[in-house]
Short mmCIF file of C-alpha atoms and ligand atoms in Angstrom, two decimals:
data_model
loop_
_atom_site.label_atom_id
_atom_site.label_comp_id
_atom_site.label_asym_id
_atom_site.label_seq_id
_atom_site.Cartn_x
_atom_site.Cartn_y
_atom_site.Cartn_z
CA UNK A 1 -25.98 -45.37 -35.95
CA UNK A 2 -24.20 -43.58 -38.40
CA UNK A 3 -22.77 -40.25 -38.43
CA UNK A 4 -24.73 -36.81 -39.08
CA UNK A 5 -23.80 -35.54 -42.77
CA UNK A 6 -23.51 -39.13 -45.11
CA UNK A 7 -21.19 -38.26 -48.17
CA UNK A 8 -23.19 -38.22 -51.31
CA UNK A 9 -20.87 -40.63 -53.11
CA UNK A 10 -21.52 -43.77 -50.36
CA UNK A 11 -24.33 -46.07 -50.11
CA UNK A 12 -27.31 -44.35 -48.88
CA UNK A 13 -28.39 -44.80 -44.91
CA UNK A 14 -31.88 -45.98 -45.80
CA UNK A 15 -29.86 -49.57 -46.99
CA UNK A 16 -30.99 -49.74 -50.73
CA UNK A 17 -27.52 -49.52 -52.02
CA UNK A 18 -27.82 -47.11 -53.85
CA UNK A 19 -25.24 -44.03 -53.58
CA UNK A 20 -27.04 -41.55 -51.21
CA UNK A 21 -26.98 -38.62 -53.90
CA UNK A 22 -28.95 -40.56 -56.20
CA UNK A 23 -31.00 -42.02 -53.48
CA UNK A 24 -32.58 -40.12 -50.73
CA UNK A 25 -30.56 -36.87 -51.05
CA UNK A 26 -32.60 -34.58 -52.50
CA UNK A 27 -35.84 -35.88 -49.94
CA UNK A 28 -33.21 -35.52 -46.74
CA UNK A 29 -32.23 -31.80 -48.29
CA UNK A 30 -35.78 -30.89 -48.45
CA UNK A 31 -36.84 -32.38 -45.37
CA UNK A 32 -33.93 -30.48 -43.79
CA UNK A 33 -35.84 -27.43 -44.47
CA UNK A 34 -39.32 -27.86 -42.97
CA UNK A 35 -40.61 -27.18 -39.61
CA UNK A 36 -40.52 -29.59 -36.96
CA UNK A 37 -44.09 -29.88 -36.25
CA UNK A 38 -44.14 -30.46 -40.12
CA UNK A 39 -41.53 -33.25 -40.22
CA UNK A 40 -43.14 -34.73 -36.88
CA UNK A 41 -46.12 -35.75 -38.69
CA UNK A 42 -44.80 -37.46 -41.79
CA UNK A 43 -42.84 -39.64 -38.98
CA UNK A 44 -43.97 -42.87 -39.98
CA UNK A 45 -42.67 -42.46 -43.15
CA UNK A 46 -39.18 -43.48 -41.24
CA UNK A 47 -37.73 -46.06 -40.07
CA UNK A 48 -37.63 -47.02 -36.43
CA UNK A 49 -33.57 -47.14 -35.53
CA UNK A 50 -33.93 -47.63 -31.96
CA UNK A 51 -36.15 -47.89 -28.52
CA UNK A 52 -35.41 -47.84 -25.13
CA UNK A 53 -36.70 -48.21 -21.96
CA UNK A 54 -34.67 -47.40 -18.28
CA UNK A 55 -33.72 -50.87 -16.82
CA UNK A 56 -36.18 -51.84 -14.31
CA UNK A 57 -39.48 -50.13 -14.73
CA UNK A 58 -42.10 -52.71 -14.52
CA UNK A 59 -40.87 -52.79 -10.60
CA UNK A 60 -40.53 -49.22 -10.56
CA UNK A 61 -43.92 -48.52 -11.99
CA UNK A 62 -42.43 -45.45 -14.34
CA UNK A 63 -41.15 -45.93 -17.71
CA UNK A 64 -39.20 -43.45 -19.40
CA UNK A 65 -39.18 -44.64 -22.91
CA UNK A 66 -37.24 -43.54 -26.04
CA UNK A 67 -38.25 -44.12 -29.99
CA UNK A 68 -35.92 -42.72 -32.41
CA UNK A 69 -36.46 -42.84 -36.56
CA UNK A 70 -33.93 -42.71 -39.02
CA UNK A 71 -34.22 -39.47 -41.46
CA UNK A 72 -33.62 -39.38 -44.91
CA UNK A 73 -30.98 -36.98 -44.31
CA UNK A 74 -28.72 -38.97 -42.29
CA UNK A 75 -30.66 -37.31 -39.51
CA UNK A 76 -32.81 -38.66 -36.46
CA UNK A 77 -36.35 -37.62 -34.68
CA UNK A 78 -36.90 -38.98 -31.13
CA UNK A 79 -40.14 -38.86 -29.20
CA UNK A 80 -39.72 -39.35 -25.41
CA UNK A 81 -42.46 -40.37 -23.10
CA UNK A 82 -42.31 -40.38 -19.26
CA UNK A 83 -44.91 -43.01 -18.49
CA UNK A 84 -46.60 -43.72 -14.93
CA UNK A 85 -47.84 -46.89 -14.86
CA UNK A 86 -49.33 -47.08 -11.71
CA UNK A 87 -52.21 -43.67 -12.56
CA UNK A 88 -51.10 -40.75 -14.39
CA UNK A 89 -50.50 -42.35 -17.93
CA UNK A 90 -48.27 -40.17 -20.58
CA UNK A 91 -47.32 -37.14 -17.77
CA UNK A 92 -44.58 -35.84 -19.68
CA UNK A 93 -43.19 -35.83 -23.02
CA UNK A 94 -41.61 -34.21 -25.93
CA UNK A 95 -40.28 -34.67 -29.01
CA UNK A 96 -37.37 -33.34 -31.68
CA UNK A 97 -36.12 -33.97 -34.93
CA UNK A 98 -32.80 -33.38 -37.19
CA UNK A 99 -30.67 -34.07 -34.71
CA UNK A 100 -27.28 -36.00 -34.84
CA UNK A 101 -26.80 -39.15 -33.89
CA UNK A 102 -24.34 -38.30 -30.92
CA UNK A 103 -27.14 -35.72 -30.16
CA UNK A 104 -29.59 -38.28 -29.64
CA UNK A 105 -27.35 -40.46 -27.59
CA UNK A 106 -26.03 -37.45 -25.10
CA UNK A 107 -30.02 -36.44 -24.62
CA UNK A 108 -30.61 -40.53 -23.53
CA UNK A 109 -27.47 -40.18 -20.88
CA UNK A 110 -29.17 -37.30 -19.25
CA UNK A 111 -31.74 -39.02 -17.83
CA UNK A 112 -29.05 -40.37 -15.25
CA UNK A 113 -31.02 -44.02 -16.14
CA UNK A 114 -29.57 -46.88 -17.30
CA UNK A 115 -31.49 -48.48 -20.31
CA UNK A 116 -32.09 -51.15 -22.24
CA UNK A 117 -33.59 -52.09 -25.63
CA UNK A 118 -37.35 -52.89 -25.98
CA UNK A 119 -39.24 -54.05 -28.90
CA UNK A 120 -41.03 -51.16 -31.08
CA UNK A 121 -44.17 -52.95 -30.73
CA UNK A 122 -43.88 -53.28 -26.82
CA UNK A 123 -43.05 -49.60 -26.46
CA UNK A 124 -46.06 -48.71 -28.00
CA UNK A 125 -48.18 -51.24 -25.71
CA UNK A 126 -46.75 -49.47 -22.87
CA UNK A 127 -47.38 -46.19 -23.83
CA UNK A 128 -51.18 -46.77 -25.43
CA UNK A 129 -51.80 -49.12 -22.76
CA UNK A 130 -50.90 -46.11 -20.37
CA UNK A 131 -53.43 -43.95 -21.61
CA UNK A 132 -56.38 -45.93 -21.77
CA UNK A 133 -55.84 -46.70 -18.25
CA UNK A 134 -55.01 -43.27 -17.00
CA UNK A 135 -58.61 -42.06 -18.98
CA UNK A 136 -59.93 -44.72 -17.08
CA UNK A 137 -59.44 -42.95 -14.21
CA UNK A 138 -60.12 -39.70 -15.95
CA UNK A 139 -56.18 -38.62 -16.24
CA UNK A 140 -55.83 -37.23 -20.05
CA UNK A 141 -52.10 -37.35 -21.14
CA UNK A 142 -49.49 -34.33 -21.32
CA UNK A 143 -50.66 -31.92 -23.52
CA UNK A 144 -47.66 -32.55 -25.93
CA UNK A 145 -48.75 -35.92 -26.32
CA UNK A 146 -50.47 -33.92 -29.67
CA UNK A 147 -47.04 -34.03 -31.31
CA UNK A 148 -45.19 -36.54 -29.94
CA UNK A 149 -47.94 -39.23 -30.70
CA UNK A 150 -47.18 -39.11 -34.51
CA UNK A 151 -44.17 -41.06 -33.81
CA UNK A 152 -45.41 -44.32 -32.52
CA UNK A 153 -48.58 -44.58 -35.14
CA UNK A 154 -51.63 -43.21 -32.93
CA UNK A 155 -53.95 -44.59 -35.17
CA UNK A 156 -52.86 -48.23 -35.32
CA UNK A 157 -54.67 -50.37 -32.74
CA UNK A 158 -52.47 -52.11 -30.20
CA UNK A 159 -52.80 -55.12 -28.33
CA UNK A 160 -52.74 -54.81 -24.71
CA UNK A 161 -50.22 -56.65 -23.20
CA UNK A 162 -49.35 -54.94 -20.21
CA UNK A 163 -51.20 -54.73 -16.67
CA UNK A 164 -51.38 -51.11 -15.00
CA UNK A 165 -51.86 -49.84 -11.62
CA UNK A 166 -51.62 -52.65 -8.63
CA UNK A 167 -54.18 -55.15 -9.33
CA UNK A 168 -55.33 -53.00 -11.96
CA UNK A 169 -56.48 -50.63 -9.51
CA UNK A 170 -54.76 -47.18 -9.57
CA UNK A 171 -51.94 -46.14 -7.05
CA UNK A 172 -50.43 -43.04 -6.38
CA UNK A 173 -46.67 -42.03 -6.16
CA UNK A 174 -46.44 -38.36 -5.68
CA UNK A 175 -44.09 -36.50 -7.89
CA UNK A 176 -42.07 -33.66 -7.86
CA UNK A 177 -44.08 -31.57 -9.90
CA UNK A 178 -47.45 -32.76 -9.75
CA UNK A 179 -50.73 -30.96 -8.90
CA UNK A 180 -51.11 -33.01 -6.32
CA UNK A 181 -54.24 -31.64 -5.03
CA UNK A 182 -56.28 -32.00 -8.57
CA UNK A 183 -54.68 -35.72 -8.53
CA UNK A 184 -56.27 -36.53 -5.29
CA UNK A 185 -60.10 -35.04 -6.41
CA UNK A 186 -60.10 -37.26 -9.28
CA UNK A 187 -59.04 -40.31 -7.34
CA UNK A 188 -62.26 -42.66 -5.82
CA UNK A 189 -62.77 -41.83 -2.09
CA UNK A 190 -61.35 -45.17 -0.70
ZN1 ZN B 201 -31.80 -44.02 -49.72
#
């Protein structure tokens, strides 16, 4: 990742080969002044620069997925998705935008879990697949999904790749701030 403020007379961060001032500069200036919610709705205009997930997510049944896109002003936007593969789907999520590369990296380090790269399509598969599985069990994603979904193209179909639950059946592991009674009430009585 590059530093936050591109030099106007250096090559543009978009990789066009033109100088920044004569390429994405104006678009970047305009974007910096827009509301974060307006920026997030345009997310798919900006290239994905990094996708990461905690090491061992398949064994743990819990994935912390990061999707980061590069903005034309040399900054970044990201979405974070805490995915329960066993039952609840996207149980927490948030996004932020207009951040320097350093801020993005320190946000990722804050989770205290080693992360590794994940293919963008695999990240989408994992997140959308978990939501589909959770909905079969009557769980909806966290309300902030309505914003952070824009980072991973919510309208484009995905090819199911991963399996969820234990042998396809939901399993509930209690999290720290789960509404336990509400969750248990939705589970089949078995
Ligand atoms: Zn450019």
